[in-house]
mmCIF file of N, CA and C in Angstrom:
data_model
loop_
_atom_site.group_PDB
_atom_site.id
_atom_site.type_symbol
_atom_site.label_atom_id
_atom_site.label_comp_id
_atom_site.label_asym_id
_atom_site.label_seq_id
_atom_site.Cartn_x
_atom_site.Cartn_y
_atom_site.Cartn_z
ATOM 1 N N UNK A 1 37.724 81.618 -209.038
ATOM 2 C CA UNK A 1 37.190 81.132 -207.815
ATOM 3 C C UNK A 1 35.807 80.456 -208.027
ATOM 4 N N UNK A 2 35.047 80.908 -208.962
ATOM 5 C CA UNK A 2 33.793 80.283 -209.302
ATOM 6 C C UNK A 2 33.894 78.809 -209.655
ATOM 7 N N UNK A 3 34.990 78.491 -210.491
ATOM 8 C CA UNK A 3 35.204 77.092 -210.873
ATOM 9 C C UNK A 3 35.543 76.208 -209.681
ATOM 10 N N UNK A 4 36.256 76.702 -208.714
ATOM 11 C CA UNK A 4 36.540 75.916 -207.567
ATOM 12 C C UNK A 4 35.311 75.692 -206.671
ATOM 13 N N UNK A 5 34.551 76.760 -206.529
ATOM 14 C CA UNK A 5 33.275 76.633 -205.786
ATOM 15 C C UNK A 5 32.401 75.632 -206.366
ATOM 16 N N UNK A 6 32.229 75.535 -207.677
ATOM 17 C CA UNK A 6 31.440 74.623 -208.439
ATOM 18 C C UNK A 6 31.945 73.117 -208.186
ATOM 19 N N UNK A 7 33.274 73.030 -208.264
ATOM 20 C CA UNK A 7 33.790 71.665 -208.065
ATOM 21 C C UNK A 7 33.553 71.209 -206.622
ATOM 22 N N UNK A 8 33.862 72.119 -205.738
ATOM 23 C CA UNK A 8 33.564 71.781 -204.212
ATOM 24 C C UNK A 8 32.120 71.422 -204.002
ATOM 25 N N UNK A 9 31.118 72.151 -204.505
ATOM 26 C CA UNK A 9 29.770 71.841 -204.384
ATOM 27 C C UNK A 9 29.463 70.498 -204.995
ATOM 28 N N UNK A 10 29.981 70.200 -206.248
ATOM 29 C CA UNK A 10 29.650 69.038 -206.910
ATOM 30 C C UNK A 10 30.299 67.754 -206.141
ATOM 31 N N UNK A 11 31.491 67.886 -205.561
ATOM 32 C CA UNK A 11 32.134 66.892 -204.804
ATOM 33 C C UNK A 11 31.235 66.561 -203.562
ATOM 34 N N UNK A 12 30.797 67.558 -202.884
ATOM 35 C CA UNK A 12 29.932 67.341 -201.618
ATOM 36 C C UNK A 12 28.572 66.744 -202.005
ATOM 37 N N UNK A 13 28.030 67.064 -203.088
ATOM 38 C CA UNK A 13 26.737 66.492 -203.491
ATOM 39 C C UNK A 13 26.960 65.017 -203.831
ATOM 40 N N UNK A 14 28.064 64.616 -204.372
ATOM 41 C CA UNK A 14 28.264 63.225 -204.722
ATOM 42 C C UNK A 14 28.471 62.352 -203.422
ATOM 43 N N UNK A 15 28.795 62.952 -202.338
ATOM 44 C CA UNK A 15 28.958 62.232 -201.028
ATOM 45 C C UNK A 15 27.619 61.672 -200.547
ATOM 46 N N UNK A 16 26.500 62.353 -200.952
ATOM 47 C CA UNK A 16 25.172 61.882 -200.583
ATOM 48 C C UNK A 16 24.336 61.452 -201.709
ATOM 49 N N UNK A 17 24.941 61.146 -202.841
ATOM 50 C CA UNK A 17 24.186 60.584 -203.932
ATOM 51 C C UNK A 17 23.572 59.274 -203.489
ATOM 52 N N UNK A 18 22.253 59.075 -203.986
ATOM 53 C CA UNK A 18 21.630 57.863 -203.617
ATOM 54 C C UNK A 18 20.911 57.880 -202.246
ATOM 55 N N UNK A 19 20.811 59.059 -201.731
ATOM 56 C CA UNK A 19 20.187 59.226 -200.365
ATOM 57 C C UNK A 19 19.288 60.531 -200.440
ATOM 58 N N UNK A 20 18.469 60.629 -199.446
ATOM 59 C CA UNK A 20 17.665 61.882 -199.223
ATOM 60 C C UNK A 20 17.621 62.184 -197.816
ATOM 61 N N UNK A 21 17.153 63.382 -197.479
ATOM 62 C CA UNK A 21 17.086 63.859 -196.121
ATOM 63 C C UNK A 21 15.784 63.274 -195.547
ATOM 64 N N UNK A 22 15.879 62.349 -194.601
ATOM 65 C CA UNK A 22 14.651 61.798 -193.854
ATOM 66 C C UNK A 22 14.206 62.750 -192.777
ATOM 67 N N UNK A 23 15.115 63.445 -192.176
ATOM 68 C CA UNK A 23 14.817 64.442 -191.121
ATOM 69 C C UNK A 23 15.816 65.465 -191.039
ATOM 70 N N UNK A 24 15.444 66.664 -191.025
ATOM 71 C CA UNK A 24 16.295 67.869 -190.821
ATOM 72 C C UNK A 24 16.359 68.236 -189.426
ATOM 73 N N UNK A 25 17.585 68.469 -188.917
ATOM 74 C CA UNK A 25 17.751 68.745 -187.430
ATOM 75 C C UNK A 25 18.177 70.210 -187.240
ATOM 76 N N UNK A 26 18.301 70.954 -188.269
ATOM 77 C CA UNK A 26 18.685 72.385 -188.168
ATOM 78 C C UNK A 26 20.268 72.435 -187.951
ATOM 79 N N UNK A 27 20.735 73.661 -188.205
ATOM 80 C CA UNK A 27 22.130 73.957 -188.006
ATOM 81 C C UNK A 27 23.010 73.078 -189.006
ATOM 82 N N UNK A 28 22.510 72.634 -190.098
ATOM 83 C CA UNK A 28 23.231 71.879 -191.054
ATOM 84 C C UNK A 28 23.291 70.534 -190.785
ATOM 85 N N UNK A 29 22.594 69.907 -189.785
ATOM 86 C CA UNK A 29 22.638 68.531 -189.457
ATOM 87 C C UNK A 29 21.306 67.883 -190.076
ATOM 88 N N UNK A 30 21.481 66.626 -190.541
ATOM 89 C CA UNK A 30 20.308 65.873 -191.007
ATOM 90 C C UNK A 30 20.540 64.373 -190.908
ATOM 91 N N UNK A 31 19.360 63.680 -190.928
ATOM 92 C CA UNK A 31 19.419 62.213 -191.027
ATOM 93 C C UNK A 31 19.161 61.821 -192.441
ATOM 94 N N UNK A 32 20.038 61.076 -192.984
ATOM 95 C CA UNK A 32 19.891 60.709 -194.443
ATOM 96 C C UNK A 32 19.427 59.182 -194.483
ATOM 97 N N UNK A 33 18.452 58.950 -195.413
ATOM 98 C CA UNK A 33 18.078 57.608 -195.746
ATOM 99 C C UNK A 33 18.704 57.267 -196.952
ATOM 100 N N UNK A 34 19.376 56.133 -197.029
ATOM 101 C CA UNK A 34 20.086 55.627 -198.279
ATOM 102 C C UNK A 34 19.049 54.801 -199.076
ATOM 103 N N UNK A 35 18.924 55.104 -200.353
ATOM 104 C CA UNK A 35 17.891 54.373 -201.075
ATOM 105 C C UNK A 35 18.551 53.562 -202.250
ATOM 106 N N UNK A 36 19.830 53.635 -202.499
ATOM 107 C CA UNK A 36 20.421 52.884 -203.533
ATOM 108 C C UNK A 36 21.697 52.232 -203.015
ATOM 109 N N UNK A 37 22.181 51.161 -203.614
ATOM 110 C CA UNK A 37 23.511 50.596 -203.327
ATOM 111 C C UNK A 37 23.421 49.642 -202.135
ATOM 112 N N UNK A 38 24.578 49.191 -201.635
ATOM 113 C CA UNK A 38 24.608 48.187 -200.587
ATOM 114 C C UNK A 38 24.095 48.597 -199.250
ATOM 115 N N UNK A 39 24.000 49.934 -198.973
ATOM 116 C CA UNK A 39 23.482 50.492 -197.744
ATOM 117 C C UNK A 39 21.997 50.892 -197.832
ATOM 118 N N UNK A 40 21.376 50.611 -198.934
ATOM 119 C CA UNK A 40 20.043 50.940 -199.168
ATOM 120 C C UNK A 40 19.097 50.463 -197.967
ATOM 121 N N UNK A 41 18.209 51.464 -197.483
ATOM 122 C CA UNK A 41 17.325 51.142 -196.356
ATOM 123 C C UNK A 41 18.005 51.451 -195.033
ATOM 124 N N UNK A 42 19.203 52.047 -195.017
ATOM 125 C CA UNK A 42 19.856 52.390 -193.689
ATOM 126 C C UNK A 42 19.861 53.814 -193.531
ATOM 127 N N UNK A 43 20.115 54.312 -192.287
ATOM 128 C CA UNK A 43 20.132 55.726 -192.020
ATOM 129 C C UNK A 43 21.533 56.151 -191.476
ATOM 130 N N UNK A 44 21.859 57.383 -191.840
ATOM 131 C CA UNK A 44 23.169 57.995 -191.548
ATOM 132 C C UNK A 44 23.011 59.365 -191.051
ATOM 133 N N UNK A 45 23.952 59.765 -190.238
ATOM 134 C CA UNK A 45 23.982 61.093 -189.684
ATOM 135 C C UNK A 45 24.997 62.026 -190.624
ATOM 136 N N UNK A 46 24.402 63.078 -191.102
ATOM 137 C CA UNK A 46 25.176 63.990 -191.914
ATOM 138 C C UNK A 46 25.649 65.075 -190.970
ATOM 139 N N UNK A 47 26.924 64.976 -190.466
ATOM 140 C CA UNK A 47 27.517 65.976 -189.558
ATOM 141 C C UNK A 47 28.454 66.862 -190.269
ATOM 142 N N UNK A 48 28.392 66.988 -191.535
ATOM 143 C CA UNK A 48 29.313 67.794 -192.295
ATOM 144 C C UNK A 48 29.401 69.218 -191.823
ATOM 145 N N UNK A 49 28.365 69.707 -191.230
ATOM 146 C CA UNK A 49 28.301 71.049 -190.826
ATOM 147 C C UNK A 49 29.419 71.442 -189.784
ATOM 148 N N UNK A 50 29.866 70.463 -189.012
ATOM 149 C CA UNK A 50 30.883 70.709 -188.006
ATOM 150 C C UNK A 50 32.097 69.792 -188.123
ATOM 151 N N UNK A 51 31.919 68.563 -188.642
ATOM 152 C CA UNK A 51 32.982 67.686 -188.611
ATOM 153 C C UNK A 51 33.387 67.077 -190.008
ATOM 154 N N UNK A 52 32.610 67.485 -191.091
ATOM 155 C CA UNK A 52 32.753 66.920 -192.382
ATOM 156 C C UNK A 52 32.542 65.401 -192.453
ATOM 157 N N UNK A 53 31.924 64.810 -191.513
ATOM 158 C CA UNK A 53 31.742 63.320 -191.448
ATOM 159 C C UNK A 53 30.198 63.040 -191.707
ATOM 160 N N UNK A 54 30.061 61.881 -192.363
ATOM 161 C CA UNK A 54 28.808 61.204 -192.418
ATOM 162 C C UNK A 54 28.994 59.875 -191.730
ATOM 163 N N UNK A 55 28.176 59.612 -190.687
ATOM 164 C CA UNK A 55 28.405 58.367 -189.971
ATOM 165 C C UNK A 55 27.149 57.591 -189.787
ATOM 166 N N UNK A 56 27.231 56.252 -189.640
ATOM 167 C CA UNK A 56 25.936 55.489 -189.505
ATOM 168 C C UNK A 56 25.217 55.781 -188.150
ATOM 169 N N UNK A 57 23.982 55.820 -188.156
ATOM 170 C CA UNK A 57 23.158 55.810 -186.996
ATOM 171 C C UNK A 57 23.036 54.348 -186.646
ATOM 172 N N UNK A 58 23.348 53.956 -185.366
ATOM 173 C CA UNK A 58 23.446 52.632 -184.917
ATOM 174 C C UNK A 58 22.956 52.323 -183.558
ATOM 175 N N UNK A 59 22.430 51.144 -183.284
ATOM 176 C CA UNK A 59 22.009 50.732 -181.956
ATOM 177 C C UNK A 59 23.195 50.216 -181.175
ATOM 178 N N UNK A 60 24.282 49.917 -181.787
ATOM 179 C CA UNK A 60 25.486 49.423 -181.046
ATOM 180 C C UNK A 60 26.800 49.874 -181.667
ATOM 181 N N UNK A 61 27.158 51.087 -181.311
ATOM 182 C CA UNK A 61 28.467 51.656 -181.801
ATOM 183 C C UNK A 61 29.677 51.015 -181.316
ATOM 184 N N UNK A 62 29.597 50.329 -180.147
ATOM 185 C CA UNK A 62 30.765 49.606 -179.622
ATOM 186 C C UNK A 62 30.969 48.304 -180.296
ATOM 187 N N UNK A 63 29.912 47.772 -181.034
ATOM 188 C CA UNK A 63 29.999 46.432 -181.567
ATOM 189 C C UNK A 63 30.042 46.464 -183.029
ATOM 190 N N UNK A 64 30.523 47.451 -183.615
ATOM 191 C CA UNK A 64 30.775 47.559 -185.085
ATOM 192 C C UNK A 64 29.890 48.634 -185.767
ATOM 193 N N UNK A 65 28.957 49.177 -185.162
ATOM 194 C CA UNK A 65 28.117 50.270 -185.609
ATOM 195 C C UNK A 65 27.433 49.859 -186.993
ATOM 196 N N UNK A 66 26.741 48.796 -186.918
ATOM 197 C CA UNK A 66 25.821 48.401 -188.046
ATOM 198 C C UNK A 66 24.772 49.574 -188.227
ATOM 199 N N UNK A 67 24.632 50.092 -189.426
ATOM 200 C CA UNK A 67 23.661 51.192 -189.600
ATOM 201 C C UNK A 67 22.214 50.558 -189.351
ATOM 202 N N UNK A 68 21.387 51.455 -188.628
ATOM 203 C CA UNK A 68 20.014 51.056 -188.363
ATOM 204 C C UNK A 68 19.262 51.058 -189.678
ATOM 205 N N UNK A 69 18.262 50.208 -189.713
ATOM 206 C CA UNK A 69 17.305 50.186 -190.873
ATOM 207 C C UNK A 69 16.233 51.267 -190.624
ATOM 208 N N UNK A 70 15.525 51.428 -191.673
ATOM 209 C CA UNK A 70 14.370 52.359 -191.506
ATOM 210 C C UNK A 70 13.387 51.960 -190.402
ATOM 211 N N UNK A 71 13.122 50.661 -190.414
ATOM 212 C CA UNK A 71 12.165 50.203 -189.349
ATOM 213 C C UNK A 71 12.741 50.357 -187.905
ATOM 214 N N UNK A 72 14.027 50.168 -187.784
ATOM 215 C CA UNK A 72 14.680 50.324 -186.481
ATOM 216 C C UNK A 72 14.690 51.765 -186.072
ATOM 217 N N UNK A 73 14.782 52.723 -187.066
ATOM 218 C CA UNK A 73 14.973 54.157 -186.796
ATOM 219 C C UNK A 73 13.595 54.726 -186.443
ATOM 220 N N UNK A 74 12.541 54.233 -187.041
ATOM 221 C CA UNK A 74 11.152 54.797 -186.739
ATOM 222 C C UNK A 74 10.883 54.847 -185.289
ATOM 223 N N UNK A 75 10.398 55.908 -184.761
ATOM 224 C CA UNK A 75 10.040 56.134 -183.385
ATOM 225 C C UNK A 75 11.245 56.448 -182.504
ATOM 226 N N UNK A 76 12.417 56.497 -183.110
ATOM 227 C CA UNK A 76 13.583 56.801 -182.267
ATOM 228 C C UNK A 76 14.073 58.231 -182.584
ATOM 229 N N UNK A 77 14.864 58.854 -181.786
ATOM 230 C CA UNK A 77 15.496 60.152 -181.997
ATOM 231 C C UNK A 77 16.878 59.871 -182.608
ATOM 232 N N UNK A 78 17.109 60.386 -183.784
ATOM 233 C CA UNK A 78 18.458 60.213 -184.421
ATOM 234 C C UNK A 78 19.613 60.647 -183.504
ATOM 235 N N UNK A 79 19.485 61.654 -182.675
ATOM 236 C CA UNK A 79 20.498 62.036 -181.723
ATOM 237 C C UNK A 79 20.830 60.899 -180.746
ATOM 238 N N UNK A 80 19.944 60.052 -180.493
ATOM 239 C CA UNK A 80 20.212 58.990 -179.449
ATOM 240 C C UNK A 80 20.918 57.773 -180.217
ATOM 241 N N UNK A 81 21.038 57.797 -181.509
ATOM 242 C CA UNK A 81 21.740 56.704 -182.191
ATOM 243 C C UNK A 81 23.063 57.065 -182.711
ATOM 244 N N UNK A 82 23.593 58.208 -182.193
ATOM 245 C CA UNK A 82 25.020 58.599 -182.532
ATOM 246 C C UNK A 82 25.986 57.968 -181.593
ATOM 247 N N UNK A 83 27.339 57.964 -181.945
ATOM 248 C CA UNK A 83 28.269 57.314 -181.035
ATOM 249 C C UNK A 83 28.312 58.239 -179.701
ATOM 250 N N UNK A 84 28.862 57.582 -178.706
ATOM 251 C CA UNK A 84 29.066 58.303 -177.420
ATOM 252 C C UNK A 84 29.841 59.669 -177.767
ATOM 253 N N UNK A 85 29.410 60.809 -177.123
ATOM 254 C CA UNK A 85 30.110 61.985 -177.333
ATOM 255 C C UNK A 85 29.586 62.797 -178.507
ATOM 256 N N UNK A 86 28.689 62.297 -179.290
ATOM 257 C CA UNK A 86 28.165 63.030 -180.425
ATOM 258 C C UNK A 86 26.830 63.584 -180.126
ATOM 259 N N UNK A 87 26.153 63.212 -178.923
ATOM 260 C CA UNK A 87 24.862 63.613 -178.698
ATOM 261 C C UNK A 87 24.749 65.131 -178.273
ATOM 262 N N UNK A 88 23.572 65.544 -177.902
ATOM 263 C CA UNK A 88 23.313 66.904 -177.504
ATOM 264 C C UNK A 88 24.063 67.243 -176.203
ATOM 265 N N UNK A 89 24.618 68.443 -176.228
ATOM 266 C CA UNK A 89 25.357 68.846 -174.984
ATOM 267 C C UNK A 89 24.336 69.218 -173.851
#
């Protein structure tokens, strides 16, 4: 079982390689800032705690959900940049 747990942990860590937690929201949720690759400078919602999904934070989820840049994110609440239905209850 230990080998399986190690593989599972390593796989999940690779999902967020090249990013770091820009803001911790508690309960396993976080806003990630990507610092390498084609999405460098954009922010994503780490919702793996409940849905196993990492999705872009966006100003326009109905128009393609282009991930927000760091400058667009500053001063905003990450919860408000989630797709409809993902916000706080």
